[in-house]
mmCIF file of C-alpha atoms in Angstrom:
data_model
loop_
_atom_site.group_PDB
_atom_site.id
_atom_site.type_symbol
_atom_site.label_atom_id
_atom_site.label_comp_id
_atom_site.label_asym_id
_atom_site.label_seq_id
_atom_site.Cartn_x
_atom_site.Cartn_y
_atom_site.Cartn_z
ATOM 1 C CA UNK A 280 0.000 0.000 0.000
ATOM 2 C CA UNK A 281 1.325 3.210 -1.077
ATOM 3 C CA UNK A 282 2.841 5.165 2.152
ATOM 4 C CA UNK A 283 2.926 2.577 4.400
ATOM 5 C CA UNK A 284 5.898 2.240 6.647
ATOM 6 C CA UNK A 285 8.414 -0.074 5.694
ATOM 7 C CA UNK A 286 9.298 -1.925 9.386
ATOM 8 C CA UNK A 287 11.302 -4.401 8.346
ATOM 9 C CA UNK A 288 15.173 -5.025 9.438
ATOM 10 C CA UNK A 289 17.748 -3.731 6.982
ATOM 11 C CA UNK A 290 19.111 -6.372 6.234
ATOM 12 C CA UNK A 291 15.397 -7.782 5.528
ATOM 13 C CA UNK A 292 14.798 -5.051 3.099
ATOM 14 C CA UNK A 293 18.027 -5.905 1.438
ATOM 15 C CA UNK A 294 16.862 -9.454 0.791
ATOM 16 C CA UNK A 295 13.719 -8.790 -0.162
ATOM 17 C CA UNK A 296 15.254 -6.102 -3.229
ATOM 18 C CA UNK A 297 17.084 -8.892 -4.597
ATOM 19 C CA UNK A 298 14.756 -11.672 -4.144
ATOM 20 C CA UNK A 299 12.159 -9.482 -5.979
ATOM 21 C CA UNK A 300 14.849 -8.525 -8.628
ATOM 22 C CA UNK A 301 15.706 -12.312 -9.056
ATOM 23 C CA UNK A 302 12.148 -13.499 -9.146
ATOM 24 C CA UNK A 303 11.295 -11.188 -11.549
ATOM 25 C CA UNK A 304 13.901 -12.288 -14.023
ATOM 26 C CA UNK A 305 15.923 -8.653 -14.053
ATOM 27 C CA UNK A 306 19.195 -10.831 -12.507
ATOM 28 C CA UNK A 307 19.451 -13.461 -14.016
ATOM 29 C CA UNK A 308 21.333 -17.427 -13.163
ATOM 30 C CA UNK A 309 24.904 -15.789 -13.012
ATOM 31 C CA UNK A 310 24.703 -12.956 -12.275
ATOM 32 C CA UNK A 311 27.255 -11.822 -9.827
ATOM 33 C CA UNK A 312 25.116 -9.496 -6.313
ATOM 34 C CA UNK A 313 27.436 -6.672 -5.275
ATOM 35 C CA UNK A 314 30.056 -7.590 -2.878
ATOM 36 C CA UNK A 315 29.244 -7.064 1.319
ATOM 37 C CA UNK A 316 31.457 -3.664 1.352
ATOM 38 C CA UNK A 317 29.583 -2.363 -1.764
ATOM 39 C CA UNK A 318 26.743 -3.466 -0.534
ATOM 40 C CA UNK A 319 26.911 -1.923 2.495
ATOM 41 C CA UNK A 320 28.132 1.435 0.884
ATOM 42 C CA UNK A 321 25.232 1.359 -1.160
ATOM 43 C CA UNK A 322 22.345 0.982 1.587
ATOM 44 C CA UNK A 323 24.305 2.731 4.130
ATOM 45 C CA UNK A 324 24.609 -0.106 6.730
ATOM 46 C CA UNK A 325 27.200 -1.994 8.327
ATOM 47 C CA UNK A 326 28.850 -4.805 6.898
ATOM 48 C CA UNK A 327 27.166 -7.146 9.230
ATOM 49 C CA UNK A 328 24.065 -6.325 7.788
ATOM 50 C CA UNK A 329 24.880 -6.498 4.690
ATOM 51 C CA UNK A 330 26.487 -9.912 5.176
ATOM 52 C CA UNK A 331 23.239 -10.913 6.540
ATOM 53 C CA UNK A 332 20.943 -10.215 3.795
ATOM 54 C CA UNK A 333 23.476 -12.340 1.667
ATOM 55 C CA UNK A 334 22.679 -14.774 4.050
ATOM 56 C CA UNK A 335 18.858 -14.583 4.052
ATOM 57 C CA UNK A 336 19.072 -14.897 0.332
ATOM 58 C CA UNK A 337 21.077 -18.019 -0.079
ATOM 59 C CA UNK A 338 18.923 -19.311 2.736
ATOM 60 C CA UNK A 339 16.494 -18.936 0.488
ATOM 61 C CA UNK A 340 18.222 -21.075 -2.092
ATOM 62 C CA UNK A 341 18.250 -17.709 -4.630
ATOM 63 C CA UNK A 342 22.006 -17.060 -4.940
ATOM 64 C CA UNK A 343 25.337 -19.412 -3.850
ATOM 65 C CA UNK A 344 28.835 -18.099 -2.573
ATOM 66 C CA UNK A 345 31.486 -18.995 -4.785
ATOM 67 C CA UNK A 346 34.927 -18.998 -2.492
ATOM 68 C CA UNK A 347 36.966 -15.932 -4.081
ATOM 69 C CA UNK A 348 34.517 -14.903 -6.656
ATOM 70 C CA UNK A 349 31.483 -13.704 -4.935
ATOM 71 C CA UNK A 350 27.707 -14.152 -4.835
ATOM 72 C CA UNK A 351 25.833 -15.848 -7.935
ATOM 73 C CA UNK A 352 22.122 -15.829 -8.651
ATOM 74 C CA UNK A 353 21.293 -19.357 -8.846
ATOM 75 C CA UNK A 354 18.871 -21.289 -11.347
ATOM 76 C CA UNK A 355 16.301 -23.004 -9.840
ATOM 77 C CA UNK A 356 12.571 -24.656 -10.482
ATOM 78 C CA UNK A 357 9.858 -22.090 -9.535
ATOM 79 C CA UNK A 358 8.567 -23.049 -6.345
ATOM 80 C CA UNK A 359 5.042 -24.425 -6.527
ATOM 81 C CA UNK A 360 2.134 -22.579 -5.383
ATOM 82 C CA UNK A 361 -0.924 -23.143 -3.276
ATOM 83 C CA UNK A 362 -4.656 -23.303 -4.617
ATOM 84 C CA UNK A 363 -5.097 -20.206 -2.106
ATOM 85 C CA UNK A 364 -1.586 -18.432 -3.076
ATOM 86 C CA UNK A 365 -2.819 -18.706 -6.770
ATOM 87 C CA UNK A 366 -5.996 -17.288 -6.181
ATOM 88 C CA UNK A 367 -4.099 -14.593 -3.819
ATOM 89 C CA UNK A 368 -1.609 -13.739 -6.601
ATOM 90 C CA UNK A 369 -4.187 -13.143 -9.333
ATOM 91 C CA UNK A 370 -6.366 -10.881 -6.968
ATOM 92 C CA UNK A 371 -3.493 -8.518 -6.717
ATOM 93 C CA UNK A 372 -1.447 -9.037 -10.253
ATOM 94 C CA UNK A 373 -4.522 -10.272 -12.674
ATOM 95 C CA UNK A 374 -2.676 -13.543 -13.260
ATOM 96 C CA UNK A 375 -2.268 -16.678 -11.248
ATOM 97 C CA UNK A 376 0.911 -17.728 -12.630
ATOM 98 C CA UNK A 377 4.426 -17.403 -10.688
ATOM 99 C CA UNK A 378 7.135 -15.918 -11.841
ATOM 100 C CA UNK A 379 8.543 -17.698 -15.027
ATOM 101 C CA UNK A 380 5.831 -19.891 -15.176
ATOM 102 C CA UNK A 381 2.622 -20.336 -17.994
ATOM 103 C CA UNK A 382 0.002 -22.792 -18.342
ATOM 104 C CA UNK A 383 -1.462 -25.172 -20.880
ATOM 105 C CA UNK A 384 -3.822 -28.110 -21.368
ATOM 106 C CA UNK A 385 -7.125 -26.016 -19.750
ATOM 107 C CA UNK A 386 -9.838 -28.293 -19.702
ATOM 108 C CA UNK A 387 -13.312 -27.829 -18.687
ATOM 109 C CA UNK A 388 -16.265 -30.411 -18.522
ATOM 110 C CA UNK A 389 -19.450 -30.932 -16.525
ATOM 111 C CA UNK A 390 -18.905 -34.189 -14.577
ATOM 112 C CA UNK A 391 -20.658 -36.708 -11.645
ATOM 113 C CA UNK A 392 -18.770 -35.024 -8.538
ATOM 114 C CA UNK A 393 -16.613 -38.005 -7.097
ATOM 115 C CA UNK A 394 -18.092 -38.620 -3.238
ATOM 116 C CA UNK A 395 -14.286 -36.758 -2.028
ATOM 117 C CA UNK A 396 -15.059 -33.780 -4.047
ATOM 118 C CA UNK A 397 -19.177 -33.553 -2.988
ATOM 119 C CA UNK A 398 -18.223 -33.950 0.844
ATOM 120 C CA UNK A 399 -15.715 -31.191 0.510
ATOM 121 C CA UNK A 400 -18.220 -28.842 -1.417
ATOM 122 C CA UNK A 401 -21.121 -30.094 0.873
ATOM 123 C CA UNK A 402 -22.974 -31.849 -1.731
ATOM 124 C CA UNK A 403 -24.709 -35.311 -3.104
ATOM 125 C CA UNK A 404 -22.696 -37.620 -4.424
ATOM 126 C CA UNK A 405 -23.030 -37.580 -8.322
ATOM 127 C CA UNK A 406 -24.127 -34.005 -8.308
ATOM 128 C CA UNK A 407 -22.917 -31.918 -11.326
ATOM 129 C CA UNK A 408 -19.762 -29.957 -11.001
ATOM 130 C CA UNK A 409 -17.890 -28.088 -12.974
ATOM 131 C CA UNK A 410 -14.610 -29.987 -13.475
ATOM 132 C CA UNK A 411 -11.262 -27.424 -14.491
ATOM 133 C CA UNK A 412 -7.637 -28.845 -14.672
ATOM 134 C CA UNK A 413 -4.735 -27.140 -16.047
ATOM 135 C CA UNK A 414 -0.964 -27.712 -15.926
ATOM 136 C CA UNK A 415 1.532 -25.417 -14.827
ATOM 137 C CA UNK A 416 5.162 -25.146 -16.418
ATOM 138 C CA UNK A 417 8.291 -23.377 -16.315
ATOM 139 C CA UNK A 418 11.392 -23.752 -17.972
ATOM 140 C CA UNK A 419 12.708 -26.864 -16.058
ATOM 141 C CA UNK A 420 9.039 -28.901 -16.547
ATOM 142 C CA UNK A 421 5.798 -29.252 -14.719
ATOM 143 C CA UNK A 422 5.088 -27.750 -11.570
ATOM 144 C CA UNK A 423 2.041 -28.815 -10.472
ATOM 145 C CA UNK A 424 -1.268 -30.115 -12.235
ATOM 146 C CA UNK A 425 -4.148 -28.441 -10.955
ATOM 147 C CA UNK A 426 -7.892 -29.690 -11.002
ATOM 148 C CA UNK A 427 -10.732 -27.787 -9.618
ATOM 149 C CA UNK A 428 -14.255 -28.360 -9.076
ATOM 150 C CA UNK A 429 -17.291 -25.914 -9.067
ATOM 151 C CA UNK A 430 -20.892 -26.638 -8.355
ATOM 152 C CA UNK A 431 -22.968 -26.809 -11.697
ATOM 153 C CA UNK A 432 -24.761 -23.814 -10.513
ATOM 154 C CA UNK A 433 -21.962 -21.396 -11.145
ATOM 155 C CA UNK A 434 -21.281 -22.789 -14.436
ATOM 156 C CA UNK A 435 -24.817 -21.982 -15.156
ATOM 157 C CA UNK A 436 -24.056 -18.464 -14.145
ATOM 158 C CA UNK A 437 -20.659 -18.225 -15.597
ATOM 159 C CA UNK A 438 -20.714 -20.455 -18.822
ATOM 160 C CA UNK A 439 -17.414 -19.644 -19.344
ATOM 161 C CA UNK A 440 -15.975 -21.725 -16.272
ATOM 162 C CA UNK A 441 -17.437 -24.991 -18.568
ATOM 163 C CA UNK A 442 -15.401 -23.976 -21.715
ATOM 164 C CA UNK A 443 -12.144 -25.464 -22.059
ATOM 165 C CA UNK A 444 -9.613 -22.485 -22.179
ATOM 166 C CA UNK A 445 -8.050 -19.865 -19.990
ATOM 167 C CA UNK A 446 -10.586 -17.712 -17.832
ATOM 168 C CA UNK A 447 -10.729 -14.175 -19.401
ATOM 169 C CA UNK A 448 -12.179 -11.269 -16.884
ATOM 170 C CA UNK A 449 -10.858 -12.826 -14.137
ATOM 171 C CA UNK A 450 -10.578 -15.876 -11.926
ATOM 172 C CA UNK A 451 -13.003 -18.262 -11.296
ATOM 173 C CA UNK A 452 -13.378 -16.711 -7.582
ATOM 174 C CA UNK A 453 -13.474 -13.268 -8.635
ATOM 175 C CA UNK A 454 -16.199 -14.502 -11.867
ATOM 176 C CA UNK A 455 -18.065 -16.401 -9.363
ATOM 177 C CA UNK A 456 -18.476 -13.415 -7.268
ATOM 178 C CA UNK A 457 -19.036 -11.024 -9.332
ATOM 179 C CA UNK A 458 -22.158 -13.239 -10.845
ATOM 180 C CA UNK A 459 -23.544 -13.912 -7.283
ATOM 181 C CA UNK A 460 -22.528 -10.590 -5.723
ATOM 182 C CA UNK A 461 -21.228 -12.957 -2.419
ATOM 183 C CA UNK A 462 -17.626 -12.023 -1.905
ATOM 184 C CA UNK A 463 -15.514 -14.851 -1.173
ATOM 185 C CA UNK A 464 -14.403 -14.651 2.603
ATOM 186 C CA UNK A 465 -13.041 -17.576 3.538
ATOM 187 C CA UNK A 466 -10.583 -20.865 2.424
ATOM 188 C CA UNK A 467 -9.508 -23.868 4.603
ATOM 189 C CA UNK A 468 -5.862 -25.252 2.969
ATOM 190 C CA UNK A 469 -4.287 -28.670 3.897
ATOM 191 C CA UNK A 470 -1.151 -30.151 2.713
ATOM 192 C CA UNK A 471 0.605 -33.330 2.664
ATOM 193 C CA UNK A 472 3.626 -35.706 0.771
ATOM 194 C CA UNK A 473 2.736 -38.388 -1.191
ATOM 195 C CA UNK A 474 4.139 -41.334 -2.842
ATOM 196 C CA UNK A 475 3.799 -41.079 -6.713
ATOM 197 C CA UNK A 476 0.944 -42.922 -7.938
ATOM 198 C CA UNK A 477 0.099 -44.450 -11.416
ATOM 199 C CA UNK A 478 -2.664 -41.403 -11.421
ATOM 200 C CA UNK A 479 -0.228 -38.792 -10.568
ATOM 201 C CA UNK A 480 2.110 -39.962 -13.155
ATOM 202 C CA UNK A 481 0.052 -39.511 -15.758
ATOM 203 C CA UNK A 482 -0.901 -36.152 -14.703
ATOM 204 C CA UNK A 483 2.532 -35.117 -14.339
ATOM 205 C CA UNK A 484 3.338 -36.974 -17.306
ATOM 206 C CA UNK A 485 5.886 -39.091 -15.862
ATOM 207 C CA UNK A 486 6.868 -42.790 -16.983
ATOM 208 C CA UNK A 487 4.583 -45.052 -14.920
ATOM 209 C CA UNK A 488 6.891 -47.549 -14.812
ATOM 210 C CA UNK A 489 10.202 -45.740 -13.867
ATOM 211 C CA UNK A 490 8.969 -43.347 -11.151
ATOM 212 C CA UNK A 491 11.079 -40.474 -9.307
ATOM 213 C CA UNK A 492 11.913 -41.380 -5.714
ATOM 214 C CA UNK A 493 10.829 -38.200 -4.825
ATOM 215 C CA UNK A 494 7.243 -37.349 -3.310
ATOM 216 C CA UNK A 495 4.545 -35.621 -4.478
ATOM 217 C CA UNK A 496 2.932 -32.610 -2.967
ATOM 218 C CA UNK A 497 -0.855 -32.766 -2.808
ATOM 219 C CA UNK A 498 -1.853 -29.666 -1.761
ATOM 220 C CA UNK A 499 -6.304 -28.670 -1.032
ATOM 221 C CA UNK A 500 -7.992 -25.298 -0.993
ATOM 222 C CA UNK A 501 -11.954 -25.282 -0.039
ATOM 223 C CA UNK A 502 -13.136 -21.796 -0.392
ATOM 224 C CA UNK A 503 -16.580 -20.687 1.261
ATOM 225 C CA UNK A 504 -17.919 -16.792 0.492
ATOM 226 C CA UNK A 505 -19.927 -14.387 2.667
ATOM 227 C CA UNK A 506 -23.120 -17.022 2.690
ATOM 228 C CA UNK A 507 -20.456 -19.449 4.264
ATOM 229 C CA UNK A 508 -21.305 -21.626 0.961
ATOM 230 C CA UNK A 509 -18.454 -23.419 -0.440
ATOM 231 C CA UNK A 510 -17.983 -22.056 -4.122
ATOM 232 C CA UNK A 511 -14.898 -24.087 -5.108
ATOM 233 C CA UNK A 512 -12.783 -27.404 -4.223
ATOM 234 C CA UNK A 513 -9.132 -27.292 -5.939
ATOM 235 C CA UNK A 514 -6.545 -30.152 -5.656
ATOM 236 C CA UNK A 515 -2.693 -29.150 -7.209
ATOM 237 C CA UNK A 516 -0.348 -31.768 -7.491
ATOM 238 C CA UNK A 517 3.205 -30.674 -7.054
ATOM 239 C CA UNK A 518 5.896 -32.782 -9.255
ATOM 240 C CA UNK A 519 8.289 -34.605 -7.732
ATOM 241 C CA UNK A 520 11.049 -32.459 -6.491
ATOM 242 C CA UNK A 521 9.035 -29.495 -6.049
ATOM 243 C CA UNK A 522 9.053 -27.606 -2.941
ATOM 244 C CA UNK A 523 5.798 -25.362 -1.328
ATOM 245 C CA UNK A 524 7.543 -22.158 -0.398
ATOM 246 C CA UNK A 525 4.949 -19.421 1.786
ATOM 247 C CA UNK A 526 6.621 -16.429 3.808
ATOM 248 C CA UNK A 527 5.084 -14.313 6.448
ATOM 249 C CA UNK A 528 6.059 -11.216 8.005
ATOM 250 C CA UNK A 529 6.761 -11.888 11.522
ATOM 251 C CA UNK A 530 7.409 -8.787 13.883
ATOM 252 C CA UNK A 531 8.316 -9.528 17.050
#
């Protein structure tokens, strides 16, 4: 928000310039960060801090030291994303993709709702739903497949979340809402590992037969708006190798 105080640490602030300028693409895998003295020269801090925020970011697996070279930005598979983070990142940027990443193979259909996806939606078994999947890449693969599942009413609202393409006007929260004129106010997220199934190797598009050792990441997001009626069930399925990365703002 413009004019609100910045409280973080220095050397927070530091990190989170670079992260952003990393994430965004503007350094990119090579790139050499200044060194700690010109670093600290530059943001007027001590070299402690400055060492710090260097730190922070290879903590965050962005950049690696390199023993009398310096600091290089790192290349590394996008992170995947919650159902909620998705949905959170195209309410404030108009797109739900992270950065470096696109999406492909949108497909919509009108199906039975399987009994997991009616008890999470609160509805019969069987009922029509509104059945979206969509894969999301970047340049080192897959990073998650992602299905969702709408009640058949909304579809009959918004015919466009039936169509088997890429939502235009919004996202299928924000269409949803804007149809019923019910904000959405609330979303209950789980997550948990798995071991790669048949299923998720096809929807990964991995070889069956010679699975990664690596788990899975099945990730849920049940959202509910102001009626406290639940509008949407999504399921994303990480690939193998993936990581779930979230940060919070702690002030202590």
């Amino acid at each position: 928000m413009a004019g609100q105080a910045d409280n973080r640490a220095p050397y927070a602030k530091i990190a989170a310039h670079y992260s952003e300028l990393i994430s965004s693409g503007a350094l990119r895998p090579g790139t050499l960060l200044p060194s700690i003295k010109n670093l600290a020269e530059e943001w007027k801090v001590s070299t402690a801090t400055a060492e710090k925020a260097l730190r922070k970011l290879r903590g965050e697996g962005l950049v690696r030291g390199i023993h009398g070279i310096g600091t290089e930005v790192v290349d590394q598979p996008t992170p995947m994303s919650s159902g909620a983070q998705r949905q959170d990142r195209g309410r404030r940027t108009g797109s739900s993709w992270g950065t470096g990443e696109r999406s492909d193979s949108h497909q919509a259909a009108v199906v039975p709702a399987p009994a997991h996806v009616a008890q999470a939606l609160d509805i019969e078994p069987g009922s029509e739903v509104v059945q979206r999947s969509r894969v999301y890449r970047d340049r080192h693969g897959i990073v998650a497949h992602s299905t969702s599942w709408i009640p058949a009413r909304y579809g009959k609202m918004v015919p466009q979340l039936a169509e088997s393409a890429r939502l235009t006007g919004g996202t299928s929260l924000q269409l949803i809402a804007q149809a019923t004129g019910h904000p959405i106010t609330r979303r209950i997220d789980t997550a948990s590992s798995s071991r790669l199934t048949p299923e998720h190797a096809l929807l990964l598009e991995l070889d069956p037969e010679n699975p990664p050792a690596d788990p899975v990441v099945v990730m849920t997001a049940k959202f509910l708006d102001s009626e406290d009626t639940v509008v949407e069930y999504g399921v994303d399925l990480g690939a193998p190798g993936r990581s779930w990365r979230t940060e919070t703002e702690v002030t202590l």
